[in-house]
């Protein structure tokens, strides 16, 4: 169980400069998931994580969010080992959007405001506009006062993600983490989700477990994660030119999908985000 150290501090701000140094990780009674994992991410950089199920993508994100800590090795945020920082300092500065976002029983406004409890109604609406959620919200009879039910069961998967994006926009995180939904959404909703992601990623260090080619192509760097290691790293164009693992994954799926709105890699489960 992850716990604060007695002398843990809140640094005030975090630059979004992130380093994984010689990180090993395994879940209880399981084989190693990450082995000697090393990565340096610069402030404002967008990283797309792709690869087969079980390769370690969600584990990287779980460690970044400090849902777990390395068994060996260290993670730095800025120039500080993140175990020196309080859990609240880290997790309150990371905006997280999952494949199946958690919404609670209440109104749409209350669910968005969860990202910043002191926010005004105007700030909630502005966040929804930036995330691309405002138009669908206002189609409900009660608008932002619409009740969504436990888990948001009255909403579609795409609508849940848009509300979750609005919540993250409102929170103004310094780091953004997203596990893209693999469920089918209509073309318009997908375009809105993409636009909301762009809003959140702009100027922020971002990690995206990517299932859509449009997201992958926009990343500063793509990491192909396989067997707990970085099998390949580079831009979309660079990796295609190398004709390696990324090229094989891309062409295998592209022949079947022939679309820019497909899942080029297998889905990955999520829970803290879930174990690989």
PDB file of C-alpha atoms in Angstrom:
ATOM      1  CA  UNK A   1       0.000   0.000   0.000  1.00  0.00           C
ATOM      2  CA  UNK A   2       1.310   3.431  -0.974  1.00  0.00           C
ATOM      3  CA  UNK A   3       1.607   5.810   1.966  1.00  0.00           C
ATOM      4  CA  UNK A   4       3.026   9.261   2.639  1.00  0.00           C
ATOM      5  CA  UNK A   5       6.391   9.555   4.300  1.00  0.00           C
ATOM      6  CA  UNK A   6       6.358  11.555   7.529  1.00  0.00           C
ATOM      7  CA  UNK A   7       8.490  14.254   5.901  1.00  0.00           C
ATOM      8  CA  UNK A   8       6.607  14.322   2.554  1.00  0.00           C
ATOM      9  CA  UNK A   9       6.210  17.808   1.106  1.00  0.00           C
ATOM     10  CA  UNK A  10       4.030  19.726  -1.321  1.00  0.00           C
ATOM     11  CA  UNK A  11       6.342  21.485  -3.817  1.00  0.00           C
ATOM     12  CA  UNK A  12       3.715  24.053  -4.806  1.00  0.00           C
ATOM     13  CA  UNK A  13       4.103  23.503  -8.546  1.00  0.00           C
ATOM     14  CA  UNK A  14       5.420  20.656 -10.665  1.00  0.00           C
ATOM     15  CA  UNK A  15       7.113  21.365 -13.987  1.00  0.00           C
ATOM     16  CA  UNK A  16       6.065  18.115 -15.618  1.00  0.00           C
ATOM     17  CA  UNK A  17       9.644  16.942 -16.140  1.00  0.00           C
ATOM     18  CA  UNK A  18       9.414  13.201 -15.426  1.00  0.00           C
ATOM     19  CA  UNK A  19      12.087  10.517 -15.200  1.00  0.00           C
ATOM     20  CA  UNK A  20      11.813   6.789 -14.667  1.00  0.00           C
ATOM     21  CA  UNK A  21      15.236   5.448 -13.677  1.00  0.00           C
ATOM     22  CA  UNK A  22      15.931   1.703 -13.695  1.00  0.00           C
ATOM     23  CA  UNK A  23      12.390   0.904 -12.594  1.00  0.00           C
ATOM     24  CA  UNK A  24      11.359  -2.678 -11.889  1.00  0.00           C
ATOM     25  CA  UNK A  25       7.803  -3.537 -10.937  1.00  0.00           C
ATOM     26  CA  UNK A  26       5.690  -6.603 -10.352  1.00  0.00           C
ATOM     27  CA  UNK A  27       2.302  -7.164  -8.766  1.00  0.00           C
ATOM     28  CA  UNK A  28       1.996  -9.551  -5.832  1.00  0.00           C
ATOM     29  CA  UNK A  29       3.027 -13.115  -6.712  1.00  0.00           C
ATOM     30  CA  UNK A  30       3.361 -12.249 -10.384  1.00  0.00           C
ATOM     31  CA  UNK A  31       6.161 -12.164 -12.910  1.00  0.00           C
ATOM     32  CA  UNK A  32       7.915  -8.818 -13.477  1.00  0.00           C
ATOM     33  CA  UNK A  33       5.834  -6.336 -15.471  1.00  0.00           C
ATOM     34  CA  UNK A  34       8.535  -3.676 -15.920  1.00  0.00           C
ATOM     35  CA  UNK A  35      12.234  -4.508 -16.028  1.00  0.00           C
ATOM     36  CA  UNK A  36      14.934  -1.818 -15.881  1.00  0.00           C
ATOM     37  CA  UNK A  37      12.518   0.711 -17.390  1.00  0.00           C
ATOM     38  CA  UNK A  38      14.066   4.087 -18.207  1.00  0.00           C
ATOM     39  CA  UNK A  39      12.353   7.161 -19.644  1.00  0.00           C
ATOM     40  CA  UNK A  40      12.846  10.932 -19.542  1.00  0.00           C
ATOM     41  CA  UNK A  41       9.847  13.073 -20.512  1.00  0.00           C
ATOM     42  CA  UNK A  42      10.320  16.812 -20.958  1.00  0.00           C
ATOM     43  CA  UNK A  43       7.762  19.394 -19.801  1.00  0.00           C
ATOM     44  CA  UNK A  44       4.915  19.758 -22.288  1.00  0.00           C
ATOM     45  CA  UNK A  45       5.755  16.577 -24.175  1.00  0.00           C
ATOM     46  CA  UNK A  46       3.011  14.165 -25.275  1.00  0.00           C
ATOM     47  CA  UNK A  47       3.855  10.471 -25.006  1.00  0.00           C
ATOM     48  CA  UNK A  48       1.697   7.816 -26.692  1.00  0.00           C
ATOM     49  CA  UNK A  49       1.960   4.336 -25.182  1.00  0.00           C
ATOM     50  CA  UNK A  50       1.105   1.502 -27.555  1.00  0.00           C
ATOM     51  CA  UNK A  51       1.680  -2.227 -27.723  1.00  0.00           C
ATOM     52  CA  UNK A  52       0.140  -5.583 -26.869  1.00  0.00           C
ATOM     53  CA  UNK A  53      -2.018  -6.244 -23.824  1.00  0.00           C
ATOM     54  CA  UNK A  54       0.072  -7.081 -20.772  1.00  0.00           C
ATOM     55  CA  UNK A  55       3.151  -5.293 -22.062  1.00  0.00           C
ATOM     56  CA  UNK A  56       3.258  -2.742 -19.244  1.00  0.00           C
ATOM     57  CA  UNK A  57       1.410   0.325 -20.542  1.00  0.00           C
ATOM     58  CA  UNK A  58      -1.054   0.688 -17.679  1.00  0.00           C
ATOM     59  CA  UNK A  59       1.640  -0.127 -15.147  1.00  0.00           C
ATOM     60  CA  UNK A  60       3.697   2.848 -16.351  1.00  0.00           C
ATOM     61  CA  UNK A  61       0.695   5.117 -15.825  1.00  0.00           C
ATOM     62  CA  UNK A  62      -0.138   3.541 -12.451  1.00  0.00           C
ATOM     63  CA  UNK A  63       3.405   4.241 -11.282  1.00  0.00           C
ATOM     64  CA  UNK A  64       3.347   7.798 -12.621  1.00  0.00           C
ATOM     65  CA  UNK A  65       0.133   8.502 -10.679  1.00  0.00           C
ATOM     66  CA  UNK A  66       1.704   6.767  -7.680  1.00  0.00           C
ATOM     67  CA  UNK A  67      -1.118   4.298  -7.323  1.00  0.00           C
ATOM     68  CA  UNK A  68       1.855   1.957  -6.885  1.00  0.00           C
ATOM     69  CA  UNK A  69       5.554   2.586  -6.303  1.00  0.00           C
ATOM     70  CA  UNK A  70       8.545   0.907  -7.987  1.00  0.00           C
ATOM     71  CA  UNK A  71       9.840  -2.283  -6.437  1.00  0.00           C
ATOM     72  CA  UNK A  72      13.269  -1.109  -7.536  1.00  0.00           C
ATOM     73  CA  UNK A  73      14.453   2.092  -9.172  1.00  0.00           C
ATOM     74  CA  UNK A  74      13.115   5.614  -8.828  1.00  0.00           C
ATOM     75  CA  UNK A  75      10.625   8.031 -10.374  1.00  0.00           C
ATOM     76  CA  UNK A  76      11.420  11.747 -10.400  1.00  0.00           C
ATOM     77  CA  UNK A  77       9.045  14.650 -10.940  1.00  0.00           C
ATOM     78  CA  UNK A  78      11.190  17.683 -11.587  1.00  0.00           C
ATOM     79  CA  UNK A  79      14.395  17.173  -9.619  1.00  0.00           C
ATOM     80  CA  UNK A  80      12.752  15.324  -6.724  1.00  0.00           C
ATOM     81  CA  UNK A  81      12.192  11.656  -6.101  1.00  0.00           C
ATOM     82  CA  UNK A  82       8.416  11.495  -6.023  1.00  0.00           C
ATOM     83  CA  UNK A  83       8.407   9.563  -2.760  1.00  0.00           C
ATOM     84  CA  UNK A  84       9.595  12.864  -1.204  1.00  0.00           C
ATOM     85  CA  UNK A  85       6.289  14.422  -2.283  1.00  0.00           C
ATOM     86  CA  UNK A  86       2.908  13.946  -0.652  1.00  0.00           C
ATOM     87  CA  UNK A  87       0.387  11.751  -2.443  1.00  0.00           C
ATOM     88  CA  UNK A  88      -2.041  14.659  -2.556  1.00  0.00           C
ATOM     89  CA  UNK A  89       0.594  16.917  -4.122  1.00  0.00           C
ATOM     90  CA  UNK A  90       1.092  14.425  -6.946  1.00  0.00           C
ATOM     91  CA  UNK A  91      -2.414  13.152  -7.541  1.00  0.00           C
ATOM     92  CA  UNK A  92      -4.095  16.557  -7.302  1.00  0.00           C
ATOM     93  CA  UNK A  93      -1.870  17.787 -10.127  1.00  0.00           C
ATOM     94  CA  UNK A  94      -2.536  14.891 -12.485  1.00  0.00           C
ATOM     95  CA  UNK A  95      -5.709  14.939 -14.570  1.00  0.00           C
ATOM     96  CA  UNK A  96      -6.838  11.392 -15.318  1.00  0.00           C
ATOM     97  CA  UNK A  97      -9.398  10.277 -17.894  1.00  0.00           C
ATOM     98  CA  UNK A  98     -10.065   6.539 -18.047  1.00  0.00           C
ATOM     99  CA  UNK A  99     -11.673   4.308 -20.668  1.00  0.00           C
ATOM    100  CA  UNK A 100     -14.744   4.024 -18.482  1.00  0.00           C
ATOM    101  CA  UNK A 101     -14.765   7.218 -16.381  1.00  0.00           C
ATOM    102  CA  UNK A 102     -16.278   7.078 -12.920  1.00  0.00           C
ATOM    103  CA  UNK A 103     -19.334   9.283 -12.566  1.00  0.00           C
ATOM    104  CA  UNK A 104     -21.356   9.377  -9.380  1.00  0.00           C
ATOM    105  CA  UNK A 105     -25.082   9.746  -8.834  1.00  0.00           C
ATOM    106  CA  UNK A 106     -25.842  13.439  -9.132  1.00  0.00           C
ATOM    107  CA  UNK A 107     -26.112  16.156 -11.728  1.00  0.00           C
ATOM    108  CA  UNK A 108     -23.810  16.745 -14.663  1.00  0.00           C
ATOM    109  CA  UNK A 109     -22.717  20.003 -13.013  1.00  0.00           C
ATOM    110  CA  UNK A 110     -21.795  18.202  -9.785  1.00  0.00           C
ATOM    111  CA  UNK A 111     -19.815  15.583 -11.685  1.00  0.00           C
ATOM    112  CA  UNK A 112     -17.803  18.206 -13.555  1.00  0.00           C
ATOM    113  CA  UNK A 113     -17.302  20.318 -10.423  1.00  0.00           C
ATOM    114  CA  UNK A 114     -15.651  17.329  -8.740  1.00  0.00           C
ATOM    115  CA  UNK A 115     -12.501  18.469 -10.571  1.00  0.00           C
ATOM    116  CA  UNK A 116     -12.522  21.712  -8.557  1.00  0.00           C
ATOM    117  CA  UNK A 117     -15.105  21.829  -5.789  1.00  0.00           C
ATOM    118  CA  UNK A 118     -14.960  25.611  -5.347  1.00  0.00           C
ATOM    119  CA  UNK A 119     -15.639  26.322  -9.030  1.00  0.00           C
ATOM    120  CA  UNK A 120     -18.537  28.588  -9.964  1.00  0.00           C
ATOM    121  CA  UNK A 121     -21.298  27.569 -12.372  1.00  0.00           C
ATOM    122  CA  UNK A 122     -19.701  29.776 -15.022  1.00  0.00           C
ATOM    123  CA  UNK A 123     -16.345  28.036 -14.573  1.00  0.00           C
ATOM    124  CA  UNK A 124     -18.031  24.629 -14.864  1.00  0.00           C
ATOM    125  CA  UNK A 125     -19.709  25.689 -18.101  1.00  0.00           C
ATOM    126  CA  UNK A 126     -16.481  27.128 -19.505  1.00  0.00           C
ATOM    127  CA  UNK A 127     -14.672  23.853 -18.779  1.00  0.00           C
ATOM    128  CA  UNK A 128     -17.449  21.931 -20.530  1.00  0.00           C
ATOM    129  CA  UNK A 129     -17.166  24.215 -23.561  1.00  0.00           C
ATOM    130  CA  UNK A 130     -13.402  23.718 -23.746  1.00  0.00           C
ATOM    131  CA  UNK A 131     -13.837  19.953 -23.442  1.00  0.00           C
ATOM    132  CA  UNK A 132     -16.502  19.860 -26.165  1.00  0.00           C
ATOM    133  CA  UNK A 133     -19.244  18.717 -23.778  1.00  0.00           C
ATOM    134  CA  UNK A 134     -21.438  21.831 -23.622  1.00  0.00           C
ATOM    135  CA  UNK A 135     -23.583  21.175 -26.696  1.00  0.00           C
ATOM    136  CA  UNK A 136     -24.722  17.691 -25.730  1.00  0.00           C
ATOM    137  CA  UNK A 137     -25.301  18.779 -22.126  1.00  0.00           C
ATOM    138  CA  UNK A 138     -27.627  21.596 -23.173  1.00  0.00           C
ATOM    139  CA  UNK A 139     -29.729  19.161 -25.217  1.00  0.00           C
ATOM    140  CA  UNK A 140     -30.975  17.597 -21.979  1.00  0.00           C
ATOM    141  CA  UNK A 141     -34.193  19.087 -20.605  1.00  0.00           C
ATOM    142  CA  UNK A 142     -32.432  20.131 -17.403  1.00  0.00           C
ATOM    143  CA  UNK A 143     -29.066  20.892 -18.979  1.00  0.00           C
ATOM    144  CA  UNK A 144     -26.313  20.930 -16.374  1.00  0.00           C
ATOM    145  CA  UNK A 145     -28.887  19.997 -13.709  1.00  0.00           C
ATOM    146  CA  UNK A 146     -29.613  16.675 -15.455  1.00  0.00           C
ATOM    147  CA  UNK A 147     -29.254  13.677 -13.138  1.00  0.00           C
ATOM    148  CA  UNK A 148     -26.924  11.019 -14.581  1.00  0.00           C
ATOM    149  CA  UNK A 149     -27.577   8.109 -12.210  1.00  0.00           C
ATOM    150  CA  UNK A 150     -24.994   5.966 -10.441  1.00  0.00           C
ATOM    151  CA  UNK A 151     -22.007   5.410 -12.703  1.00  0.00           C
ATOM    152  CA  UNK A 152     -23.532   7.783 -15.245  1.00  0.00           C
ATOM    153  CA  UNK A 153     -25.737   4.957 -16.497  1.00  0.00           C
ATOM    154  CA  UNK A 154     -28.002   7.351 -18.397  1.00  0.00           C
ATOM    155  CA  UNK A 155     -25.096   8.489 -20.589  1.00  0.00           C
ATOM    156  CA  UNK A 156     -23.217   6.929 -23.484  1.00  0.00           C
ATOM    157  CA  UNK A 157     -19.534   5.994 -23.193  1.00  0.00           C
ATOM    158  CA  UNK A 158     -18.602   8.997 -25.317  1.00  0.00           C
ATOM    159  CA  UNK A 159     -20.660  11.385 -23.197  1.00  0.00           C
ATOM    160  CA  UNK A 160     -19.046  10.038 -20.028  1.00  0.00           C
ATOM    161  CA  UNK A 161     -15.595  10.691 -21.463  1.00  0.00           C
ATOM    162  CA  UNK A 162     -16.562  14.234 -22.444  1.00  0.00           C
ATOM    163  CA  UNK A 163     -17.769  14.938 -18.895  1.00  0.00           C
ATOM    164  CA  UNK A 164     -14.581  13.401 -17.531  1.00  0.00           C
ATOM    165  CA  UNK A 165     -12.548  15.623 -19.865  1.00  0.00           C
ATOM    166  CA  UNK A 166     -14.491  18.679 -18.659  1.00  0.00           C
ATOM    167  CA  UNK A 167     -13.748  17.665 -15.063  1.00  0.00           C
ATOM    168  CA  UNK A 168     -10.038  17.432 -15.904  1.00  0.00           C
ATOM    169  CA  UNK A 169     -10.089  20.819 -17.686  1.00  0.00           C
ATOM    170  CA  UNK A 170     -11.655  22.383 -14.594  1.00  0.00           C
ATOM    171  CA  UNK A 171      -8.947  20.883 -12.372  1.00  0.00           C
ATOM    172  CA  UNK A 172      -6.189  22.548 -14.455  1.00  0.00           C
ATOM    173  CA  UNK A 173      -3.720  19.701 -13.964  1.00  0.00           C
ATOM    174  CA  UNK A 174      -0.003  20.055 -14.600  1.00  0.00           C
ATOM    175  CA  UNK A 175       0.190  16.509 -15.982  1.00  0.00           C
ATOM    176  CA  UNK A 176      -2.484  14.778 -18.059  1.00  0.00           C
ATOM    177  CA  UNK A 177      -3.049  11.017 -18.303  1.00  0.00           C
ATOM    178  CA  UNK A 178      -5.629   9.373 -20.547  1.00  0.00           C
ATOM    179  CA  UNK A 179      -6.560   5.828 -21.456  1.00  0.00           C
ATOM    180  CA  UNK A 180      -8.553   6.278 -24.643  1.00  0.00           C
ATOM    181  CA  UNK A 181     -11.905   4.519 -24.835  1.00  0.00           C
ATOM    182  CA  UNK A 182     -11.930   1.562 -27.192  1.00  0.00           C
ATOM    183  CA  UNK A 183     -15.722   1.352 -27.252  1.00  0.00           C
ATOM    184  CA  UNK A 184     -17.399   2.542 -30.421  1.00  0.00           C
ATOM    185  CA  UNK A 185     -18.566   6.142 -30.388  1.00  0.00           C
ATOM    186  CA  UNK A 186     -20.212   8.073 -33.170  1.00  0.00           C
ATOM    187  CA  UNK A 187     -18.036  10.181 -35.454  1.00  0.00           C
ATOM    188  CA  UNK A 188     -19.142  13.516 -33.985  1.00  0.00           C
ATOM    189  CA  UNK A 189     -18.540  12.437 -30.380  1.00  0.00           C
ATOM    190  CA  UNK A 190     -15.137  11.043 -31.283  1.00  0.00           C
ATOM    191  CA  UNK A 191     -14.206  14.359 -32.898  1.00  0.00           C
ATOM    192  CA  UNK A 192     -15.310  16.190 -29.740  1.00  0.00           C
ATOM    193  CA  UNK A 193     -13.252  13.852 -27.546  1.00  0.00           C
ATOM    194  CA  UNK A 194     -10.211  14.437 -29.738  1.00  0.00           C
ATOM    195  CA  UNK A 195     -10.696  18.200 -29.481  1.00  0.00           C
ATOM    196  CA  UNK A 196     -11.082  18.001 -25.708  1.00  0.00           C
ATOM    197  CA  UNK A 197      -7.893  15.958 -25.484  1.00  0.00           C
ATOM    198  CA  UNK A 198      -6.043  18.562 -27.541  1.00  0.00           C
ATOM    199  CA  UNK A 199      -7.208  21.253 -25.117  1.00  0.00           C
ATOM    200  CA  UNK A 200      -5.926  19.293 -22.136  1.00  0.00           C
ATOM    201  CA  UNK A 201      -2.640  18.220 -23.713  1.00  0.00           C
ATOM    202  CA  UNK A 202      -1.668  21.707 -24.891  1.00  0.00           C
ATOM    203  CA  UNK A 203       1.322  22.851 -22.862  1.00  0.00           C
ATOM    204  CA  UNK A 204       1.034  19.904 -20.460  1.00  0.00           C
ATOM    205  CA  UNK A 205       3.135  16.804 -20.046  1.00  0.00           C
ATOM    206  CA  UNK A 206       0.763  14.092 -21.253  1.00  0.00           C
ATOM    207  CA  UNK A 207       0.696  10.304 -21.277  1.00  0.00           C
ATOM    208  CA  UNK A 208      -1.920   8.631 -23.456  1.00  0.00           C
ATOM    209  CA  UNK A 209      -2.540   4.903 -23.703  1.00  0.00           C
ATOM    210  CA  UNK A 210      -3.485   5.329 -27.314  1.00  0.00           C
ATOM    211  CA  UNK A 211      -6.004   3.329 -29.312  1.00  0.00           C
ATOM    212  CA  UNK A 212      -6.633   5.784 -32.143  1.00  0.00           C
ATOM    213  CA  UNK A 213      -4.287   6.591 -34.977  1.00  0.00           C
ATOM    214  CA  UNK A 214      -5.159  10.295 -34.867  1.00  0.00           C
ATOM    215  CA  UNK A 215      -3.899  10.483 -31.271  1.00  0.00           C
ATOM    216  CA  UNK A 216      -0.791   8.448 -31.973  1.00  0.00           C
ATOM    217  CA  UNK A 217       0.233  10.614 -34.908  1.00  0.00           C
ATOM    218  CA  UNK A 218       0.017  13.806 -32.817  1.00  0.00           C
ATOM    219  CA  UNK A 219       2.313  12.532 -30.060  1.00  0.00           C
ATOM    220  CA  UNK A 220       5.819  13.942 -29.735  1.00  0.00           C
ATOM    221  CA  UNK A 221       7.036  10.409 -29.128  1.00  0.00           C
ATOM    222  CA  UNK A 222       5.469   6.974 -29.457  1.00  0.00           C
ATOM    223  CA  UNK A 223       6.620   4.226 -27.112  1.00  0.00           C
ATOM    224  CA  UNK A 224       6.026   0.639 -28.174  1.00  0.00           C
ATOM    225  CA  UNK A 225       5.872  -1.199 -24.841  1.00  0.00           C
ATOM    226  CA  UNK A 226       6.484  -4.933 -24.954  1.00  0.00           C
ATOM    227  CA  UNK A 227       7.452  -7.306 -22.144  1.00  0.00           C
ATOM    228  CA  UNK A 228       8.006  -4.443 -19.731  1.00  0.00           C
ATOM    229  CA  UNK A 229      10.506  -2.597 -21.888  1.00  0.00           C
ATOM    230  CA  UNK A 230      10.556   0.075 -24.561  1.00  0.00           C
ATOM    231  CA  UNK A 231      10.795  -1.982 -27.735  1.00  0.00           C
ATOM    232  CA  UNK A 232      10.777   1.080 -30.000  1.00  0.00           C
ATOM    233  CA  UNK A 233      10.556   4.834 -29.561  1.00  0.00           C
ATOM    234  CA  UNK A 234      10.089   7.659 -32.042  1.00  0.00           C
ATOM    235  CA  UNK A 235       7.538   9.620 -34.050  1.00  0.00           C
ATOM    236  CA  UNK A 236       4.866   7.971 -36.183  1.00  0.00           C
ATOM    237  CA  UNK A 237       6.806   8.718 -39.369  1.00  0.00           C
ATOM    238  CA  UNK A 238      10.147   7.592 -37.938  1.00  0.00           C
ATOM    239  CA  UNK A 239       8.776   4.285 -36.668  1.00  0.00           C
ATOM    240  CA  UNK A 240       7.031   3.519 -39.937  1.00  0.00           C
ATOM    241  CA  UNK A 241      10.309   4.110 -41.786  1.00  0.00           C
ATOM    242  CA  UNK A 242      12.081   1.667 -39.468  1.00  0.00           C
ATOM    243  CA  UNK A 243       9.620  -1.093 -40.460  1.00  0.00           C
ATOM    244  CA  UNK A 244       9.896  -2.740 -37.065  1.00  0.00           C
ATOM    245  CA  UNK A 245       7.321  -3.697 -34.423  1.00  0.00           C
ATOM    246  CA  UNK A 246       5.296  -0.490 -34.741  1.00  0.00           C
ATOM    247  CA  UNK A 247       5.166  -0.873 -38.505  1.00  0.00           C
ATOM    248  CA  UNK A 248       3.958  -4.472 -38.137  1.00  0.00           C
ATOM    249  CA  UNK A 249       1.241  -3.517 -35.646  1.00  0.00           C
ATOM    250  CA  UNK A 250       0.179  -0.570 -37.777  1.00  0.00           C
ATOM    251  CA  UNK A 251      -0.003  -2.406 -41.098  1.00  0.00           C
ATOM    252  CA  UNK A 252      -1.682  -5.481 -39.614  1.00  0.00           C
ATOM    253  CA  UNK A 253      -4.571  -3.414 -38.283  1.00  0.00           C
ATOM    254  CA  UNK A 254      -4.648  -0.908 -41.119  1.00  0.00           C
ATOM    255  CA  UNK A 255      -5.429  -3.585 -43.694  1.00  0.00           C
ATOM    256  CA  UNK A 256      -8.514  -4.610 -41.729  1.00  0.00           C
ATOM    257  CA  UNK A 257      -9.710  -1.174 -40.688  1.00  0.00           C
ATOM    258  CA  UNK A 258      -8.823   1.205 -43.537  1.00  0.00           C
ATOM    259  CA  UNK A 259      -9.832   4.136 -41.376  1.00  0.00           C
ATOM    260  CA  UNK A 260      -8.250   6.919 -39.333  1.00  0.00           C
ATOM    261  CA  UNK A 261     -10.666   6.231 -36.448  1.00  0.00           C
ATOM    262  CA  UNK A 262      -9.687   2.710 -35.504  1.00  0.00           C
ATOM    263  CA  UNK A 263      -8.015   0.972 -32.610  1.00  0.00           C
ATOM    264  CA  UNK A 264      -4.578   0.065 -33.987  1.00  0.00           C
ATOM    265  CA  UNK A 265      -3.620  -1.891 -30.919  1.00  0.00           C
ATOM    266  CA  UNK A 266      -5.402  -4.237 -28.579  1.00  0.00           C
ATOM    267  CA  UNK A 267      -7.440  -2.807 -25.723  1.00  0.00           C
ATOM    268  CA  UNK A 268      -5.950  -2.635 -22.273  1.00  0.00           C
ATOM    269  CA  UNK A 269      -7.864  -3.030 -19.053  1.00  0.00           C
ATOM    270  CA  UNK A 270      -8.079  -0.257 -16.506  1.00  0.00           C
ATOM    271  CA  UNK A 271      -8.416  -0.209 -12.713  1.00  0.00           C
ATOM    272  CA  UNK A 272      -6.447   2.038 -10.596  1.00  0.00           C
ATOM    273  CA  UNK A 273      -5.934   1.905 -13.933  1.00  0.00           C
ATOM    274  CA  UNK A 274      -6.038  -1.952 -13.905  1.00  0.00           C
ATOM    275  CA  UNK A 275      -3.007  -4.202 -13.812  1.00  0.00           C
ATOM    276  CA  UNK A 276      -1.525  -5.182 -17.178  1.00  0.00           C
TER     277      UNK A 276
END
